[in-house]
Coordinates of C-alpha atoms in Angstrom, one line a residue:
X1422 CA 168.7 16.9 -116.1
X1423 CA 165.6 14.7 -116.6
X1424 CA 165.6 11.2 -115.2
X1425 CA 163.2 9.6 -117.6
X1426 CA 163.4 11.3 -120.9
X1427 CA 165.6 9.3 -123.2
X1428 CA 164.9 5.8 -124.5
X1429 CA 167.8 4.5 -122.5
X1430 CA 166.6 6.1 -119.3
X1431 CA 163.1 4.7 -119.8
X1432 CA 164.4 1.2 -120.6
X1433 CA 166.4 1.2 -117.4
X1434 CA 163.4 2.4 -115.4
X1435 CA 161.2 -0.3 -116.9
X1436 CA 163.8 -2.9 -116.1
X1437 CA 164.0 -1.8 -112.5
X1438 CA 160.2 -2.0 -112.3
X1439 CA 160.2 -5.5 -113.9
X1440 CA 163.0 -6.6 -111.6
X1441 CA 160.5 -6.5 -108.7
X1442 CA 158.5 -9.7 -109.1
X1443 CA 155.2 -8.2 -108.2
X1444 CA 153.0 -11.2 -108.9
X1445 CA 149.5 -10.6 -107.7
X1446 CA 149.2 -11.5 -104.0
X1447 CA 153.0 -11.8 -103.5
X1448 CA 155.1 -9.9 -101.0
X1449 CA 156.8 -8.2 -103.9
X1450 CA 153.5 -6.6 -104.9
X1451 CA 153.5 -4.9 -101.5
X1452 CA 157.1 -3.7 -102.0
X1453 CA 156.8 -2.1 -105.4
X1454 CA 154.9 1.0 -104.2
X1455 CA 157.9 1.9 -102.1
X1456 CA 160.1 1.8 -105.2
X1457 CA 157.7 4.1 -107.1
X1458 CA 157.4 6.6 -104.2
X1459 CA 161.2 6.7 -103.7
X1460 CA 161.8 7.3 -107.3
X1461 CA 159.2 10.1 -107.5
X1462 CA 160.4 11.5 -104.1
X1463 CA 163.8 12.3 -105.8
X1464 CA 162.0 14.9 -108.0
X1465 CA 162.3 18.5 -106.7
X1466 CA 158.6 19.0 -106.9
X1467 CA 157.8 16.2 -104.4
X1468 CA 160.6 17.3 -102.1
X1469 CA 158.9 20.6 -101.9
X1470 CA 155.3 19.1 -101.8
X1471 CA 155.8 15.8 -99.9
X1472 CA 152.1 15.6 -99.1
X1473 CA 151.3 15.4 -102.8
X1474 CA 152.9 11.9 -103.0
X1475 CA 151.1 9.2 -100.9
X1476 CA 151.2 5.4 -100.4
X1477 CA 147.5 4.5 -99.8
X1478 CA 146.4 1.2 -98.1
X1479 CA 143.9 -0.9 -99.9
X1480 CA 142.8 -2.5 -96.6
X1481 CA 144.4 -6.0 -97.2
X1482 CA 148.0 -5.2 -96.6
X1483 CA 148.6 -3.9 -100.1
X1484 CA 149.0 -0.2 -101.3
X1485 CA 148.4 2.0 -104.2
X1486 CA 150.4 5.2 -105.0
X1487 CA 149.0 8.7 -105.8
X1488 CA 151.3 11.5 -107.0
X1489 CA 149.8 14.8 -107.7
X1490 CA 151.6 17.6 -109.6
X1491 CA 149.7 20.9 -109.5
X1492 CA 150.4 23.5 -112.2
X1493 CA 152.2 26.7 -111.2
X1494 CA 149.2 28.7 -112.5
X1495 CA 145.9 28.2 -110.6
X1496 CA 143.7 25.7 -112.4
X1497 CA 141.3 22.8 -111.5
X1498 CA 141.9 20.9 -114.7
X1499 CA 143.5 17.6 -113.9
X1500 CA 144.4 14.5 -116.0
X1501 CA 144.6 11.2 -114.1
X1502 CA 147.1 8.7 -115.3
X1503 CA 146.3 5.2 -114.1
X1504 CA 148.3 1.9 -114.3
X1505 CA 148.7 -1.3 -112.5
X1506 CA 151.9 -2.8 -111.3
X1507 CA 150.9 -6.4 -110.5
X1508 CA 151.7 -9.2 -112.9
X1509 CA 150.7 -12.8 -113.4
X1510 CA 153.0 -15.6 -112.3
X1511 CA 155.8 -17.0 -114.4
X1512 CA 155.4 -20.8 -114.3
X1513 CA 154.9 -20.7 -118.1
X1514 CA 158.5 -19.7 -118.5
X1515 CA 159.7 -23.2 -117.7
X1516 CA 163.5 -23.5 -117.5
X1517 CA 163.8 -19.7 -118.1
X1518 CA 161.7 -18.9 -115.1
X1519 CA 164.5 -17.5 -113.0
X1520 CA 165.1 -14.8 -115.7
X1521 CA 161.5 -13.8 -116.2
X1522 CA 161.9 -10.7 -114.3
X1523 CA 165.3 -9.7 -115.8
X1524 CA 164.4 -8.4 -119.2
X1525 CA 167.8 -7.6 -120.5
X1526 CA 169.2 -11.1 -119.5
X1527 CA 166.1 -12.9 -120.8
X1528 CA 166.3 -11.0 -124.1
X1529 CA 169.9 -12.0 -124.5
X1530 CA 169.0 -15.6 -123.8
X1531 CA 166.3 -15.6 -126.4
X1532 CA 168.7 -14.2 -128.9
X1533 CA 170.9 -17.1 -128.3
X1534 CA 168.0 -19.6 -128.5
X1535 CA 166.0 -18.3 -131.4
X1536 CA 165.6 -21.8 -132.8
X1537 CA 163.5 -22.7 -129.8
X1538 CA 161.1 -19.8 -130.1
X1539 CA 157.8 -19.7 -132.0
X1540 CA 158.2 -18.6 -135.6
X1541 CA 156.2 -15.3 -135.1
X1542 CA 158.6 -14.4 -132.2
X1543 CA 161.7 -15.1 -134.4
X1544 CA 160.1 -12.9 -137.1
X1545 CA 159.6 -10.0 -134.6
X1546 CA 163.1 -10.3 -133.3
X1547 CA 164.5 -9.9 -136.8
X1548 CA 162.5 -6.8 -137.7
X1549 CA 162.2 -5.0 -134.4
X1550 CA 163.7 -3.9 -131.1
X1551 CA 161.9 -6.1 -128.5
X1552 CA 162.3 -6.5 -124.8
X1553 CA 161.1 -9.7 -123.2
X1554 CA 160.0 -10.4 -119.7
X1555 CA 157.0 -10.6 -117.4
X1556 CA 155.3 -7.2 -117.1
X1557 CA 157.3 -5.5 -119.9
X1558 CA 154.1 -4.9 -121.9
X1559 CA 151.4 -5.7 -119.3
X1560 CA 151.8 -3.2 -118.0
X1561 CA 155.0 -1.8 -116.4
X1562 CA 155.8 0.1 -119.6
X1563 CA 152.7 2.1 -119.0
X1564 CA 153.8 2.9 -115.5
X1565 CA 157.2 3.9 -116.6
X1566 CA 155.8 6.3 -119.3
X1567 CA 153.4 7.8 -116.7
X1568 CA 156.3 8.5 -114.4
X1569 CA 158.0 10.2 -117.3
X1570 CA 154.9 12.4 -117.8
X1571 CA 154.9 13.2 -114.1
X1572 CA 158.5 14.4 -114.5
X1573 CA 157.4 16.6 -117.4
X1574 CA 154.6 18.0 -115.3
X1575 CA 157.0 18.8 -112.5
X1576 CA 159.0 20.8 -115.1
X1577 CA 156.0 22.8 -116.1
X1578 CA 155.4 21.2 -119.5
X1579 CA 151.7 20.8 -119.2
X1580 CA 149.0 23.5 -118.8
X1581 CA 147.1 21.6 -116.0
X1582 CA 147.5 19.2 -113.1
X1583 CA 148.6 15.6 -113.5
X1584 CA 147.7 12.9 -111.0
X1585 CA 149.5 9.6 -111.2
X1586 CA 147.6 6.6 -109.7
X1587 CA 149.3 3.1 -109.9
X1588 CA 147.5 0.1 -108.2
X1589 CA 147.9 -3.5 -107.3
X1590 CA 145.6 -6.5 -108.0
X1591 CA 144.4 -5.5 -111.5
X1592 CA 145.0 -9.1 -112.6
X1593 CA 142.6 -10.6 -110.1
X1594 CA 140.0 -8.5 -108.2
X1595 CA 141.1 -4.9 -108.9
X1596 CA 141.1 -4.1 -105.2
X1597 CA 143.6 -1.4 -105.8
X1598 CA 141.5 0.6 -108.2
X1599 CA 138.3 0.0 -106.2
X1600 CA 140.1 1.4 -103.2
X1601 CA 141.4 4.3 -105.2
X1602 CA 137.9 5.6 -106.2
X1603 CA 136.9 7.2 -102.9
X1604 CA 140.5 8.6 -102.5
X1605 CA 140.2 10.3 -105.9
X1606 CA 137.1 12.0 -104.7
X1607 CA 138.8 13.1 -101.5
X1608 CA 141.8 14.5 -103.5
X1609 CA 139.4 16.4 -105.8
X1610 CA 137.9 18.0 -102.7
X1611 CA 141.1 18.6 -100.8
X1612 CA 143.0 20.2 -103.7
X1613 CA 140.1 21.7 -105.7
X1614 CA 140.5 19.4 -108.8
X1615 CA 138.3 18.9 -111.7
X1616 CA 139.1 15.6 -113.5
X1617 CA 139.3 16.0 -117.2
X1618 CA 140.1 12.4 -118.3
X1619 CA 141.3 9.1 -116.8
X1620 CA 144.1 8.1 -119.2
X1621 CA 145.2 4.5 -119.0
X1622 CA 148.4 3.0 -120.4
X1623 CA 147.3 -0.7 -121.1
X1624 CA 149.0 -2.2 -124.2
X1625 CA 147.2 -2.7 -127.5
X1626 CA 145.6 -6.0 -127.9
X1627 CA 145.5 -7.9 -131.2
X1628 CA 142.0 -8.4 -132.5
X1629 CA 143.1 -11.4 -134.6
X1630 CA 146.4 -13.3 -135.3
X1631 CA 148.8 -11.1 -137.2
X1632 CA 146.9 -7.9 -136.4
X1633 CA 149.4 -5.0 -136.7
X1634 CA 146.9 -2.1 -136.4
X1635 CA 147.5 0.6 -133.8
X1636 CA 144.6 1.3 -131.5
X1637 CA 143.3 4.1 -129.3
X1638 CA 140.5 2.9 -126.9
X1639 CA 137.8 5.2 -125.6
X1640 CA 136.5 2.7 -123.1
X1641 CA 136.9 -0.7 -121.5
X1642 CA 134.8 -3.8 -121.8
X1643 CA 132.7 -5.0 -118.9
X1644 CA 133.0 -8.3 -117.3
X1645 CA 130.6 -10.5 -115.2
X1646 CA 131.2 -13.9 -113.6
X1647 CA 127.7 -15.6 -113.6
X1648 CA 127.5 -18.9 -111.8
X1649 CA 125.0 -21.8 -111.8
X1650 CA 124.7 -24.2 -109.0
X1651 CA 122.9 -27.4 -110.0
X1652 CA 121.2 -29.3 -107.1
X1653 CA 119.9 -32.7 -108.2
X1654 CA 118.7 -35.5 -106.1
X1655 CA 121.0 -38.0 -104.2
X1656 CA 120.8 -41.7 -104.9
X1657 CA 122.9 -44.9 -105.0
X1658 CA 124.7 -45.6 -108.3
X1659 CA 122.7 -48.8 -108.4
X1660 CA 119.5 -46.8 -108.6
X1661 CA 120.5 -43.8 -110.8
X1662 CA 116.8 -43.1 -111.8
X1663 CA 115.9 -42.6 -108.2
X1664 CA 118.0 -39.4 -108.2
X1665 CA 119.5 -36.9 -110.6
X1666 CA 123.2 -36.4 -111.1
X1667 CA 124.3 -32.8 -110.8
X1668 CA 127.4 -33.3 -112.9
X1669 CA 125.0 -34.3 -115.7
X1670 CA 122.9 -31.2 -115.1
X1671 CA 125.9 -28.9 -115.1
X1672 CA 127.2 -30.5 -118.4
X1673 CA 124.0 -29.7 -120.2
X1674 CA 124.0 -26.2 -118.8
X1675 CA 127.5 -25.7 -120.0
X1676 CA 126.5 -27.0 -123.4
X1677 CA 123.8 -24.4 -123.4
X1678 CA 126.1 -21.4 -122.5
X1679 CA 129.5 -22.2 -123.7
X1680 CA 130.4 -20.0 -126.8
X1681 CA 126.7 -19.2 -127.2
X1682 CA 126.6 -16.1 -129.4
X1683 CA 123.1 -15.3 -128.1
X1684 CA 125.0 -13.9 -125.1
X1685 CA 127.3 -11.7 -127.3
X1686 CA 126.6 -8.0 -127.5
X1687 CA 127.3 -5.7 -130.6
X1688 CA 127.7 -1.9 -130.2
X1689 CA 128.9 0.3 -132.9
X1690 CA 130.1 -2.7 -134.9
X1691 CA 132.2 -4.0 -131.9
X1692 CA 131.3 -7.5 -130.7
X1693 CA 132.0 -9.1 -127.4
X1694 CA 133.6 -12.6 -127.4
X1695 CA 131.0 -15.2 -126.5
X1696 CA 130.9 -16.6 -122.9
X1697 CA 133.3 -19.3 -121.9
X1698 CA 133.7 -21.5 -118.9
X1699 CA 136.2 -20.7 -116.2
X1700 CA 135.3 -23.0 -113.3
X1701 CA 133.3 -26.2 -113.1
X1702 CA 133.2 -29.0 -110.7
X1703 CA 131.1 -31.4 -108.6
X1704 CA 130.9 -30.3 -105.0
X1705 CA 131.0 -33.8 -103.6
X1706 CA 134.2 -33.9 -101.7
X1707 CA 134.9 -37.7 -101.1
X1708 CA 134.5 -40.8 -103.1
X1709 CA 131.5 -42.9 -102.5
X1710 CA 128.8 -44.8 -104.5
X1711 CA 126.4 -42.0 -103.9
X1712 CA 126.0 -39.9 -107.1
X1713 CA 127.1 -36.3 -106.9
X1714 CA 124.0 -34.3 -106.5
X1715 CA 125.5 -30.8 -106.3
X1716 CA 127.7 -29.2 -109.0
X1717 CA 128.7 -25.7 -110.0
X1718 CA 129.8 -23.9 -113.1
X1719 CA 131.0 -20.3 -113.7
X1720 CA 131.4 -18.4 -116.9
X1721 CA 133.2 -15.3 -118.2
X1722 CA 130.5 -13.0 -119.7
X1723 CA 131.6 -9.7 -121.4
X1724 CA 129.3 -6.6 -121.4
X1725 CA 129.1 -3.4 -123.4
X1726 CA 125.7 -1.6 -122.9
X1727 CA 123.3 -4.2 -121.6
X1728 CA 121.4 -3.3 -118.4
X1729 CA 121.8 -5.7 -115.5
X1730 CA 118.2 -6.6 -115.4
X1731 CA 118.4 -7.7 -119.0
X1732 CA 121.5 -9.7 -118.3
X1733 CA 119.8 -11.6 -115.5
X1734 CA 116.8 -12.2 -117.6
X1735 CA 118.8 -13.7 -120.4
X1736 CA 120.8 -15.9 -118.0
X1737 CA 117.6 -17.2 -116.5
X1738 CA 116.3 -18.0 -120.0
X1739 CA 119.4 -20.0 -120.8
X1740 CA 119.2 -21.8 -117.4
X1741 CA 115.6 -22.5 -118.2
X1742 CA 116.6 -24.0 -121.6
X1743 CA 119.1 -26.2 -119.8
X1744 CA 116.5 -27.3 -117.2
X1745 CA 114.1 -28.3 -120.0
X1746 CA 116.9 -30.3 -121.7
X1747 CA 117.7 -32.0 -118.4
X1748 CA 114.0 -33.0 -117.8
X1749 CA 113.5 -34.2 -121.4
X1750 CA 116.7 -36.3 -121.5
X1751 CA 116.0 -37.8 -118.1
X1752 CA 112.5 -38.8 -119.2
X1753 CA 113.8 -40.3 -122.4
X1754 CA 116.5 -42.3 -120.8
X1755 CA 114.2 -43.5 -118.1
X1756 CA 111.6 -44.6 -120.6
X1757 CA 114.3 -46.6 -122.5
X1758 CA 115.5 -48.2 -119.3
X1759 CA 111.9 -49.1 -118.4
X1760 CA 111.9 -51.4 -121.4
X1761 CA 114.3 -53.7 -119.7
X1762 CA 113.3 -53.3 -116.1
X1763 CA 109.8 -53.0 -114.9
X1764 CA 109.7 -49.7 -113.0
X1765 CA 107.8 -46.5 -113.1
X1766 CA 110.3 -43.7 -113.5
X1767 CA 109.6 -40.7 -111.3
X1768 CA 108.7 -37.3 -112.8
X1769 CA 111.7 -35.1 -112.5
X1770 CA 111.1 -31.3 -113.0
X1771 CA 114.0 -28.9 -112.6
X1772 CA 113.2 -25.4 -111.3
X1773 CA 115.3 -22.3 -112.0
X1774 CA 115.8 -19.6 -109.3
X1775 CA 118.0 -16.7 -108.7
X1776 CA 120.1 -16.6 -105.6
X1777 CA 118.0 -13.7 -104.4
X1778 CA 114.8 -15.8 -104.8
X1779 CA 116.5 -18.7 -103.0
X1780 CA 117.5 -16.4 -100.2
X1781 CA 114.1 -14.8 -99.8
X1782 CA 112.5 -18.3 -99.6
X1783 CA 115.0 -19.4 -97.0
X1784 CA 114.3 -16.3 -94.9
X1785 CA 110.6 -16.8 -95.1
X1786 CA 110.7 -20.5 -94.2
X1787 CA 113.7 -20.7 -91.9
X1788 CA 114.1 -17.2 -90.6
X1789 CA 116.6 -14.4 -91.3
X1790 CA 118.8 -15.5 -88.4
X1791 CA 119.4 -19.0 -90.0
X1792 CA 120.4 -17.5 -93.3
X1793 CA 122.7 -14.9 -91.7
X1794 CA 124.4 -17.6 -89.6
X1795 CA 125.3 -19.5 -92.8
X1796 CA 127.0 -16.4 -94.2
X1797 CA 128.7 -15.6 -90.9
X1798 CA 130.0 -19.1 -90.5
X1799 CA 131.5 -19.3 -94.0
X1800 CA 133.1 -15.9 -93.7
X1801 CA 134.7 -16.6 -90.3
X1802 CA 136.0 -20.0 -91.4
X1803 CA 136.9 -19.2 -95.0
X1804 CA 140.6 -19.7 -94.5
X1805 CA 142.3 -19.8 -97.9
X1806 CA 139.1 -19.7 -99.8
X1807 CA 139.1 -17.0 -102.4
X1808 CA 136.0 -14.8 -103.3
X1809 CA 134.8 -17.3 -105.9
X1810 CA 135.1 -20.3 -103.5
X1811 CA 133.5 -18.4 -100.7
X1812 CA 130.6 -17.4 -103.0
X1813 CA 130.0 -20.9 -104.1
X1814 CA 130.1 -22.1 -100.5
X1815 CA 127.4 -19.6 -99.6
X1816 CA 125.1 -20.7 -102.4
X1817 CA 125.7 -24.4 -101.7
X1818 CA 124.9 -24.1 -98.0
X1819 CA 121.8 -22.2 -98.7
X1820 CA 120.7 -24.7 -101.3
X1821 CA 121.2 -27.5 -98.8
X1822 CA 119.0 -25.7 -96.3
X1823 CA 116.3 -25.4 -99.0
X1824 CA 116.8 -28.9 -100.5
X1825 CA 113.1 -29.5 -100.7
X1826 CA 113.2 -27.2 -103.7
X1827 CA 115.5 -29.6 -105.6
X1828 CA 116.1 -30.5 -108.3
X1829 CA 117.0 -26.9 -109.1
X1830 CA 119.4 -24.5 -110.9
X1831 CA 120.4 -21.4 -108.9
X1832 CA 121.7 -18.4 -110.9
X1833 CA 124.2 -16.2 -109.0
X1834 CA 127.2 -13.9 -109.5
X1835 CA 130.7 -14.2 -108.2
X1836 CA 133.4 -11.6 -108.1
X1837 CA 135.0 -9.7 -109.9
X1838 CA 132.6 -7.3 -111.6
X1839 CA 134.0 -4.8 -114.1
X1840 CA 131.4 -2.3 -115.3
X1841 CA 131.5 -1.6 -119.0
X1842 CA 132.5 2.0 -119.7
X1843 CA 133.0 4.0 -122.9
X1844 CA 133.4 7.7 -123.7
X1845 CA 133.0 7.3 -127.5
X1846 CA 130.1 9.8 -127.4
X1847 CA 131.9 12.3 -125.2
X1848 CA 132.7 15.5 -127.2
X1849 CA 136.1 16.0 -125.4
X1850 CA 137.2 12.5 -126.1
X1851 CA 136.0 12.6 -129.7
X1852 CA 137.9 15.8 -130.4
X1853 CA 141.1 14.5 -128.8
X1854 CA 141.0 11.1 -130.6
X1855 CA 140.7 13.0 -133.9
X1856 CA 143.7 15.1 -133.0
X1857 CA 145.7 12.0 -132.0
X1858 CA 144.9 10.4 -135.3
X1859 CA 145.9 13.5 -137.2
X1860 CA 149.1 13.9 -135.2
X1861 CA 150.0 10.3 -135.4
X1862 CA 149.8 10.3 -139.2
X1863 CA 151.5 13.6 -139.7
X1864 CA 154.4 13.1 -137.1
X1865 CA 154.9 9.4 -137.3
X1866 CA 153.1 7.9 -140.3
X1867 CA 150.8 5.9 -138.1
X1868 CA 147.1 5.5 -138.7
X1869 CA 145.4 5.0 -135.3
X1870 CA 142.1 3.1 -135.3
X1871 CA 139.6 4.1 -132.6
X1872 CA 138.0 1.3 -130.7
X1873 CA 135.2 2.0 -128.3
X1874 CA 136.2 -0.7 -125.8
X1875 CA 139.5 -2.1 -124.7
X1876 CA 139.0 -5.8 -124.9
X1877 CA 141.6 -6.9 -122.4
X1878 CA 139.6 -5.8 -119.3
X1879 CA 141.1 -2.9 -117.3
X1880 CA 140.8 -0.6 -114.3
X1881 CA 139.2 2.0 -116.5
X1882 CA 135.9 0.2 -115.5
X1883 CA 136.1 2.1 -112.2
X1884 CA 136.1 5.6 -113.6
X1885 CA 132.3 5.9 -113.6
X1886 CA 129.0 4.2 -114.2
X1887 CA 127.0 4.3 -117.5
X1888 CA 123.7 3.4 -115.6
X1889 CA 122.6 4.6 -112.2
X1890 CA 123.7 2.6 -109.2
X1891 CA 120.1 1.6 -108.5
X1892 CA 120.1 -0.4 -111.7
X1893 CA 122.7 -2.7 -110.2
X1894 CA 120.4 -4.2 -107.6
X1895 CA 119.8 -7.3 -109.8
X1896 CA 123.6 -7.9 -109.6
X1897 CA 124.2 -7.0 -105.9
X1898 CA 121.2 -9.1 -104.7
X1899 CA 122.5 -12.1 -106.5
X1900 CA 126.1 -11.8 -105.4
X1901 CA 126.2 -13.6 -102.0
X1902 CA 129.6 -12.1 -101.0
X1903 CA 128.5 -8.5 -101.8
X1904 CA 129.5 -6.2 -98.9
X1905 CA 130.6 -9.4 -97.0
X1906 CA 134.2 -9.1 -98.3
X1907 CA 133.7 -7.8 -101.8
X1908 CA 132.1 -4.6 -103.2
X1909 CA 132.4 -2.1 -105.9
X1910 CA 132.0 1.6 -104.8
X1911 CA 128.9 2.2 -107.0
X1912 CA 127.8 5.5 -105.4
X1913 CA 131.4 6.8 -105.6
X1914 CA 131.6 5.8 -109.2
X1915 CA 128.5 7.8 -109.9
X1916 CA 130.1 10.8 -108.4
X1917 CA 133.5 10.3 -110.1
X1918 CA 132.1 9.8 -113.6
X1919 CA 135.2 10.9 -115.6
X1920 CA 135.6 10.3 -119.4
X1921 CA 138.2 7.7 -120.2
X1922 CA 140.9 7.0 -122.8
X1923 CA 143.5 4.3 -123.2
X1924 CA 146.8 4.9 -125.2
X1925 CA 149.3 2.2 -124.7
X1926 CA 152.4 0.5 -126.1
X1927 CA 152.7 -2.2 -128.7
X1928 CA 153.5 -5.6 -127.3
X1929 CA 152.6 -9.2 -127.9
X1930 CA 151.7 -12.3 -125.9
X1931 CA 150.5 -10.9 -122.6
X1932 CA 150.4 -13.6 -119.9
X1933 CA 152.6 -15.8 -122.0
X1934 CA 156.3 -16.7 -121.7
X1935 CA 157.0 -14.8 -125.0
X1936 CA 155.6 -11.5 -123.6
X1937 CA 157.5 -8.8 -125.2
X1938 CA 157.5 -5.0 -125.8
X1939 CA 158.5 -2.9 -128.8
X1940 CA 160.8 -0.5 -127.0
X1941 CA 161.3 1.7 -130.1
X1942 CA 157.6 2.4 -130.4
X1943 CA 157.1 2.7 -126.6
X1944 CA 159.9 5.1 -125.8
X1945 CA 160.1 7.1 -128.9
X1946 CA 156.7 7.3 -130.7
X1947 CA 154.4 6.6 -127.9
X1948 CA 156.1 9.0 -125.5
X1949 CA 155.6 11.8 -128.0
X1950 CA 152.0 10.7 -128.6
X1951 CA 151.3 10.9 -124.9
X1952 CA 152.8 14.4 -124.6
X1953 CA 150.7 15.6 -127.5
X1954 CA 147.5 13.8 -126.1
X1955 CA 147.8 15.3 -122.7
X1956 CA 148.5 18.7 -124.1
X1957 CA 145.4 18.4 -126.3
X1958 CA 143.2 17.2 -123.4
X1959 CA 144.1 20.4 -121.5
X1960 CA 143.7 22.7 -124.5
X1961 CA 140.3 21.3 -125.4
X1962 CA 139.2 21.2 -121.7
X1963 CA 139.9 24.9 -121.5
X1964 CA 138.1 25.7 -124.7
X1965 CA 135.0 24.2 -123.2
X1966 CA 135.5 25.6 -119.8
X1967 CA 134.0 28.7 -118.3
X1968 CA 135.6 32.1 -119.1
X1969 CA 136.8 32.4 -115.5
X1970 CA 138.7 29.2 -115.7
X1971 CA 140.2 30.2 -119.1
X1972 CA 141.4 33.5 -117.6
X1973 CA 143.5 31.8 -115.0
X1974 CA 145.9 30.6 -117.7
X1975 CA 145.9 33.8 -119.9

């Protein structure tokens, strides 16, 4: 008897997964892999092949799980199923926070308090079968379905190998998937595997309010976190024109970049959202009547196919525009003030440098040892600082060392970095997507729309690189914490280079207290779609394979 075949069985599995409050960085995030391993260990296949199921360390006390089911007939062809099991916190649930990880209870409560729910949520509850709770849609449903697919593989229902990979930390830095990449290469070598596709189960994301379309994604959007440290000139508030306020500098820089569509990218009719600010503050720590002369701002920037050199050039251009605005505004205000007070305003020119240029200047003038000592001191004493804070501290301390260059704007990158990836031109993926669309219409009356990029950011980014690793130098050289606590395995991604696909459930309001999953679609229709998709992936992979590989399954 199968454990995870019926809708009721899958709902129970999903609820057990959600019951574990695996918020990113929590102790429960470290516990959840044990639950997955124990559940999979109960399958006969893993009792016979215990070495095929592993809990793998990420290096920071967390773990990801790999579970390989090899086909009874000899074949290299392998489909990787990836998911993440971490979730965001539940403060947004307010008085219902204690039930956020109890989907059945929370759903009952919401049924009793419909009048307090947003109108769209009430409409959904009247027309569908929804399960509420943190992680129901994002993305423990995907993990539950993948465990179901593993069980089917154990029962010999697929003509190839299935490798389950479920990871922590997708919601913050993706350390789980980054740690998994070299392990995937090792497993391919150890078990003689040829990876056909990396298949993710992230939920569909609405493109606009009220969007009810069903999507298949053949890639995942890329993400950068460019930062700008503004270093002005200190002065007393009674003599503001003797200095330059960094908070003012950073405000004009944000005005230049925030929602600027020049930084959008369009590929095959798909457009990235414009950049928006995520972090901004003055670095001055204590109150005094000295103006704040150092400030920082960081932006979310999405990517599709732009090369990194072009990205850096564009960011430098925008920083240059902001520098010109700062200089012009300062001069105009100083000239106005000079009408009332006899003084000669100083000339204030703002230079723009990359972090790499600043670092090279510092090494030339102060020596490599001085620069390295700054990095070492910050890393050894970072305490609770996260990667963003540590990065900003590195840029700030180096700017202080080179304060003779001020006023200046320093362009840098902070973690995380998600490479853009898409397989929309890959012949296997193209054929499989067409089959899914055909099958979806014929079997379920659903018209799937193909999107080249999943717009919610995902771990599919770490399935390969669309450009050589060498082309990333302008990123790595301008990310101070690169290989000092944060890295992306670029060389390994070049070697992995597997086509990608995302087929996930229908849900709404990810990262909101009204997060919910359409369980009828997830555990009836989607389960069937997944089986057909995996079957098609193997069929098409064998068609394009060598005769020798084909013969192994004759």
